[in-house]
């Protein structure tokens, strides 16, 4: 078992990453993760102003997976997510879906007790999830690989299904894959509308493997019920289109049916779900239930 | 019990509607609904070309609710949806999320047997839902009130949760409310990505009532688990913003908490879900679980 401490973190998923630890396929690792503010926000009195933005949205790692190479698919099984005992949720003018209506920054500290997040006296079941998880991007992939931004490399996907028991798949771009993660939420609604969930430190234990999966264009999640493709783009409509295109192509290839049939099947039984609409790119997942398929996705 | 036959249909939810039948609050009605093509598409050999587009997307009705007046909220409880024995799904160039990739029109006829929709030998559980349901719009409401388009009056919301057991709420704009519905799907995925679900004729039985609900800006659905606000706009991002704004305002008002608190609570526990992204306006619903509230929504 490898353990990667919080002192090892990245703020970009660029191709220049170097592993701080390595593990064989089939091995397990624990990532000690910072919250999205790198622990700088510690009380309800604090505001975002004055924080060190160069260390925000940190992702612990990267972990090298021995033998992983470009063209492979990395499988990351989330074995457990242990959150801190408190979380924070925060709003600030200009951020989130209704940022134009926010007059001043506010921060709320939320106890996390017995599997519940306590907000204003209401106990809501915690559903811990990893907001940022990704691998090193390729050099020729265009654009923003800040850990604040989601993309084909994963990153800030803010997708609720990256939770205990799920397996997350990434197209490998660099030798060793170079996996990093952070930004755990004890609780988050689809959309993450105010720009934060219940942000908390955590320890995330995963098992990594090199999967003989069908080639993926985007990260994907399998929670045992469904296979989900997680696509990000400049707006929700474009993200929905990317997710749909990838899902229809995947169904057509793995089920060996014409593209047109796969498109109709998707319209009947694949769900497009909003993951988040507040990061530098928006994220939509296409949820393909296993039960609508004749053959498993993958080899 | 009132029954409205298929011969009574509208293609616009404008303020000019006149009731074809009336019922007292608390009364029930059965709507015999056409499919979205008005029954014109009857076989897999048929194409969309040559159909009479002036009768497409018909909504059966309207039903007048005695005593309903502008400012009221109409509650429509869906008691049952009985679909036909077959449904149709169709694609055509230029339509749907991937319309640019469709080379030619195709239609598939789908048996609906024992609660299953059969697609290419796969039996998928039917989940019948009403695609179009709405009330007469106000005269000064801007824009498109074609039955093909969703809006504040309801209309082509294509939201899966308008199903058996749910109660759908509409802000009443005209005396009598003037309820009409159609476009039943035996099955549809969130997004309705190819532009059609499993389109079928149906009989929909509802109970109507005038609810003493808190004022709504948009249609809403209560399925017993959650209260959902259904907002539509020119793109998904704008629809997501409208749904979020309405949900946060509703939480703040009904829970008597500051707007900022409601915004944070929404980010933690309200889900934004895509209903459809293929109609003339896109539809997003904000799903507010009852369990995160201290008080019921409404009076």
PDB file of C-alpha atoms in Angstrom, chain A residues 89-91 95-104 106-108 110 117 119-125 160 187-199 234-237 240-242 244-245 248 257 259-274 277 282 284 291-294, chain B residues 89-91 95-104 106-108 110 117 119-125 160 187-199 234-237 240-242 244-245 248 257 259-274 277 282 284 291-294:
ATOM      1  CA  UNK A  89     -19.529  25.823   1.846  1.00  0.00           C
ATOM      2  CA  UNK A  90     -18.956  29.319   0.496  1.00  0.00           C
ATOM      3  CA  UNK A  91     -20.462  31.843  -1.884  1.00  0.00           C
ATOM      4  CA  UNK A  95     -19.290  32.899  -8.867  1.00  0.00           C
ATOM      5  CA  UNK A  96     -21.805  30.104  -9.357  1.00  0.00           C
ATOM      6  CA  UNK A  97     -25.008  29.934 -11.387  1.00  0.00           C
ATOM      7  CA  UNK A  98     -26.472  32.943  -9.546  1.00  0.00           C
ATOM      8  CA  UNK A  99     -23.178  34.754  -8.910  1.00  0.00           C
ATOM      9  CA  UNK A 100     -24.671  38.007 -10.220  1.00  0.00           C
ATOM     10  CA  UNK A 101     -27.176  37.934  -7.339  1.00  0.00           C
ATOM     11  CA  UNK A 102     -24.586  37.431  -4.559  1.00  0.00           C
ATOM     12  CA  UNK A 103     -23.891  40.673  -2.733  1.00  0.00           C
ATOM     13  CA  UNK A 104     -21.068  39.549  -0.440  1.00  0.00           C
ATOM     14  CA  UNK A 106     -20.239  34.165   3.001  1.00  0.00           C
ATOM     15  CA  UNK A 107     -18.787  30.977   4.460  1.00  0.00           C
ATOM     16  CA  UNK A 108     -20.585  28.314   6.484  1.00  0.00           C
ATOM     17  CA  UNK A 110     -20.662  22.345   8.500  1.00  0.00           C
ATOM     18  CA  UNK A 117     -23.729  16.870   7.060  1.00  0.00           C
ATOM     19  CA  UNK A 119     -26.646  22.499   7.680  1.00  0.00           C
ATOM     20  CA  UNK A 120     -28.693  24.983   9.660  1.00  0.00           C
ATOM     21  CA  UNK A 121     -29.914  22.246  11.996  1.00  0.00           C
ATOM     22  CA  UNK A 122     -30.848  19.886   9.148  1.00  0.00           C
ATOM     23  CA  UNK A 123     -28.963  16.561   9.042  1.00  0.00           C
ATOM     24  CA  UNK A 124     -28.462  15.470   5.433  1.00  0.00           C
ATOM     25  CA  UNK A 125     -26.871  12.103   4.614  1.00  0.00           C
ATOM     26  CA  UNK A 160     -21.287  12.791  -7.764  1.00  0.00           C
ATOM     27  CA  UNK A 187     -22.117  16.317  -0.135  1.00  0.00           C
ATOM     28  CA  UNK A 188     -22.875  18.062  -3.430  1.00  0.00           C
ATOM     29  CA  UNK A 189     -25.953  18.499  -5.609  1.00  0.00           C
ATOM     30  CA  UNK A 190     -25.813  17.922  -9.371  1.00  0.00           C
ATOM     31  CA  UNK A 191     -24.811  21.311 -10.723  1.00  0.00           C
ATOM     32  CA  UNK A 192     -22.828  22.469  -7.651  1.00  0.00           C
ATOM     33  CA  UNK A 193     -24.796  25.633  -8.226  1.00  0.00           C
ATOM     34  CA  UNK A 194     -23.172  28.021  -5.719  1.00  0.00           C
ATOM     35  CA  UNK A 195     -19.659  26.917  -6.874  1.00  0.00           C
ATOM     36  CA  UNK A 196     -18.818  24.844  -3.779  1.00  0.00           C
ATOM     37  CA  UNK A 197     -20.090  21.639  -2.232  1.00  0.00           C
ATOM     38  CA  UNK A 198     -19.390  20.608   1.346  1.00  0.00           C
ATOM     39  CA  UNK A 199     -15.615  21.014   0.875  1.00  0.00           C
ATOM     40  CA  UNK A 234     -17.524  25.574 -22.738  1.00  0.00           C
ATOM     41  CA  UNK A 235     -21.288  25.340 -22.135  1.00  0.00           C
ATOM     42  CA  UNK A 236     -23.835  22.701 -21.107  1.00  0.00           C
ATOM     43  CA  UNK A 237     -25.253  22.251 -24.605  1.00  0.00           C
ATOM     44  CA  UNK A 240     -24.307  17.392 -23.685  1.00  0.00           C
ATOM     45  CA  UNK A 241     -23.438  16.975 -27.357  1.00  0.00           C
ATOM     46  CA  UNK A 242     -19.952  15.624 -26.586  1.00  0.00           C
ATOM     47  CA  UNK A 244     -24.065  12.016 -26.391  1.00  0.00           C
ATOM     48  CA  UNK A 245     -21.676  11.583 -29.321  1.00  0.00           C
ATOM     49  CA  UNK A 248     -23.728   6.660 -29.081  1.00  0.00           C
ATOM     50  CA  UNK A 257     -25.272  -2.182 -34.060  1.00  0.00           C
ATOM     51  CA  UNK A 259     -24.911   4.151 -35.364  1.00  0.00           C
ATOM     52  CA  UNK A 260     -28.535   5.118 -36.122  1.00  0.00           C
ATOM     53  CA  UNK A 261     -29.848   2.290 -33.910  1.00  0.00           C
ATOM     54  CA  UNK A 262     -27.519   3.317 -31.120  1.00  0.00           C
ATOM     55  CA  UNK A 263     -28.721   6.916 -31.390  1.00  0.00           C
ATOM     56  CA  UNK A 264     -32.353   5.829 -31.051  1.00  0.00           C
ATOM     57  CA  UNK A 265     -31.560   3.492 -28.145  1.00  0.00           C
ATOM     58  CA  UNK A 266     -29.765   6.357 -26.400  1.00  0.00           C
ATOM     59  CA  UNK A 267     -32.811   8.603 -26.807  1.00  0.00           C
ATOM     60  CA  UNK A 268     -34.978   5.937 -25.195  1.00  0.00           C
ATOM     61  CA  UNK A 269     -32.818   4.897 -22.282  1.00  0.00           C
ATOM     62  CA  UNK A 270     -29.608   6.906 -21.784  1.00  0.00           C
ATOM     63  CA  UNK A 271     -29.819   9.817 -19.341  1.00  0.00           C
ATOM     64  CA  UNK A 272     -27.886  13.045 -19.819  1.00  0.00           C
ATOM     65  CA  UNK A 273     -27.122  14.420 -16.366  1.00  0.00           C
ATOM     66  CA  UNK A 274     -25.577  17.716 -15.341  1.00  0.00           C
ATOM     67  CA  UNK A 277     -22.195  24.114 -14.423  1.00  0.00           C
ATOM     68  CA  UNK A 282     -19.272  22.631 -17.817  1.00  0.00           C
ATOM     69  CA  UNK A 284     -22.401  16.495 -18.456  1.00  0.00           C
ATOM     70  CA  UNK A 291     -29.455  -3.518 -18.422  1.00  0.00           C
ATOM     71  CA  UNK A 292     -30.157  -1.961 -21.848  1.00  0.00           C
ATOM     72  CA  UNK A 293     -27.109  -3.648 -23.381  1.00  0.00           C
ATOM     73  CA  UNK A 294     -26.790  -7.098 -24.890  1.00  0.00           C
TER      74      UNK A 294
ATOM     75  CA  UNK B  89     -38.943   6.231 -32.396  1.00  0.00           C
ATOM     76  CA  UNK B  90     -37.585   8.244 -35.290  1.00  0.00           C
ATOM     77  CA  UNK B  91     -34.516  10.177 -36.355  1.00  0.00           C
ATOM     78  CA  UNK B  95     -32.881  17.097 -35.529  1.00  0.00           C
ATOM     79  CA  UNK B  96     -31.707  16.074 -32.076  1.00  0.00           C
ATOM     80  CA  UNK B  97     -28.403  16.560 -30.281  1.00  0.00           C
ATOM     81  CA  UNK B  98     -26.494  14.805 -33.094  1.00  0.00           C
ATOM     82  CA  UNK B  99     -28.779  15.859 -35.947  1.00  0.00           C
ATOM     83  CA  UNK B 100     -25.766  16.971 -37.996  1.00  0.00           C
ATOM     84  CA  UNK B 101     -24.554  13.340 -38.041  1.00  0.00           C
ATOM     85  CA  UNK B 102     -27.850  11.829 -39.248  1.00  0.00           C
ATOM     86  CA  UNK B 103     -27.693  10.990 -42.959  1.00  0.00           C
ATOM     87  CA  UNK B 104     -31.300   9.908 -43.530  1.00  0.00           C
ATOM     88  CA  UNK B 106     -35.287   6.273 -40.016  1.00  0.00           C
ATOM     89  CA  UNK B 107     -38.290   5.032 -38.046  1.00  0.00           C
ATOM     90  CA  UNK B 108     -38.467   2.034 -35.714  1.00  0.00           C
ATOM     91  CA  UNK B 110     -41.463  -0.774 -30.944  1.00  0.00           C
ATOM     92  CA  UNK B 117     -40.646  -1.629 -24.623  1.00  0.00           C
ATOM     93  CA  UNK B 119     -36.030  -2.455 -28.941  1.00  0.00           C
ATOM     94  CA  UNK B 120     -33.890  -4.671 -31.146  1.00  0.00           C
ATOM     95  CA  UNK B 121     -34.695  -7.706 -29.008  1.00  0.00           C
ATOM     96  CA  UNK B 122     -33.960  -5.915 -25.733  1.00  0.00           C
ATOM     97  CA  UNK B 123     -36.895  -5.602 -23.302  1.00  0.00           C
ATOM     98  CA  UNK B 124     -36.645  -2.330 -21.380  1.00  0.00           C
ATOM     99  CA  UNK B 125     -39.124  -1.507 -18.605  1.00  0.00           C
ATOM    100  CA  UNK B 160     -39.726  12.015 -17.171  1.00  0.00           C
ATOM    101  CA  UNK B 187     -39.985   5.403 -22.430  1.00  0.00           C
ATOM    102  CA  UNK B 188     -37.582   8.331 -22.756  1.00  0.00           C
ATOM    103  CA  UNK B 189     -34.085   9.101 -21.492  1.00  0.00           C
ATOM    104  CA  UNK B 190     -33.264  12.437 -19.864  1.00  0.00           C
ATOM    105  CA  UNK B 191     -32.300  14.631 -22.801  1.00  0.00           C
ATOM    106  CA  UNK B 192     -34.492  12.875 -25.416  1.00  0.00           C
ATOM    107  CA  UNK B 193     -31.332  13.101 -27.456  1.00  0.00           C
ATOM    108  CA  UNK B 194     -32.545  11.906 -30.893  1.00  0.00           C
ATOM    109  CA  UNK B 195     -35.647  14.203 -30.641  1.00  0.00           C
ATOM    110  CA  UNK B 196     -38.188  11.402 -29.997  1.00  0.00           C
ATOM    111  CA  UNK B 197     -38.892   8.970 -27.195  1.00  0.00           C
ATOM    112  CA  UNK B 198     -41.040   5.881 -27.605  1.00  0.00           C
ATOM    113  CA  UNK B 199     -43.964   7.912 -29.003  1.00  0.00           C
ATOM    114  CA  UNK B 234     -33.036  29.085 -25.227  1.00  0.00           C
ATOM    115  CA  UNK B 235     -30.097  26.970 -24.013  1.00  0.00           C
ATOM    116  CA  UNK B 236     -29.313  24.569 -21.167  1.00  0.00           C
ATOM    117  CA  UNK B 237     -27.164  27.057 -19.243  1.00  0.00           C
ATOM    118  CA  UNK B 240     -30.258  25.811 -15.457  1.00  0.00           C
ATOM    119  CA  UNK B 241     -30.016  29.401 -14.222  1.00  0.00           C
ATOM    120  CA  UNK B 242     -33.789  29.904 -14.344  1.00  0.00           C
ATOM    121  CA  UNK B 244     -31.810  27.463  -9.861  1.00  0.00           C
ATOM    122  CA  UNK B 245     -33.109  30.994  -9.332  1.00  0.00           C
ATOM    123  CA  UNK B 248     -33.430  29.138  -4.339  1.00  0.00           C
ATOM    124  CA  UNK B 257     -34.150  31.537   5.622  1.00  0.00           C
ATOM    125  CA  UNK B 259     -31.455  33.878   0.226  1.00  0.00           C
ATOM    126  CA  UNK B 260     -27.721  33.243   0.720  1.00  0.00           C
ATOM    127  CA  UNK B 261     -28.447  30.266   2.989  1.00  0.00           C
ATOM    128  CA  UNK B 262     -30.912  28.867   0.486  1.00  0.00           C
ATOM    129  CA  UNK B 263     -28.319  29.216  -2.280  1.00  0.00           C
ATOM    130  CA  UNK B 264     -25.747  27.247  -0.274  1.00  0.00           C
ATOM    131  CA  UNK B 265     -28.296  24.586   0.685  1.00  0.00           C
ATOM    132  CA  UNK B 266     -29.224  24.217  -2.990  1.00  0.00           C
ATOM    133  CA  UNK B 267     -25.575  23.703  -3.921  1.00  0.00           C
ATOM    134  CA  UNK B 268     -25.316  20.930  -1.344  1.00  0.00           C
ATOM    135  CA  UNK B 269     -28.511  19.027  -1.980  1.00  0.00           C
ATOM    136  CA  UNK B 270     -30.594  20.229  -4.945  1.00  0.00           C
ATOM    137  CA  UNK B 271     -29.997  18.422  -8.261  1.00  0.00           C
ATOM    138  CA  UNK B 272     -30.183  20.180 -11.606  1.00  0.00           C
ATOM    139  CA  UNK B 273     -31.358  17.620 -14.149  1.00  0.00           C
ATOM    140  CA  UNK B 274     -31.665  17.867 -17.910  1.00  0.00           C
ATOM    141  CA  UNK B 277     -32.247  19.480 -25.001  1.00  0.00           C
ATOM    142  CA  UNK B 282     -34.279  23.476 -23.544  1.00  0.00           C
ATOM    143  CA  UNK B 284     -33.897  21.765 -16.864  1.00  0.00           C
ATOM    144  CA  UNK B 291     -36.016  15.542   3.317  1.00  0.00           C
ATOM    145  CA  UNK B 292     -33.718  18.598   3.206  1.00  0.00           C
ATOM    146  CA  UNK B 293     -36.530  20.930   4.230  1.00  0.00           C
ATOM    147  CA  UNK B 294     -37.739  21.863   7.701  1.00  0.00           C
TER     148      UNK B 294
END
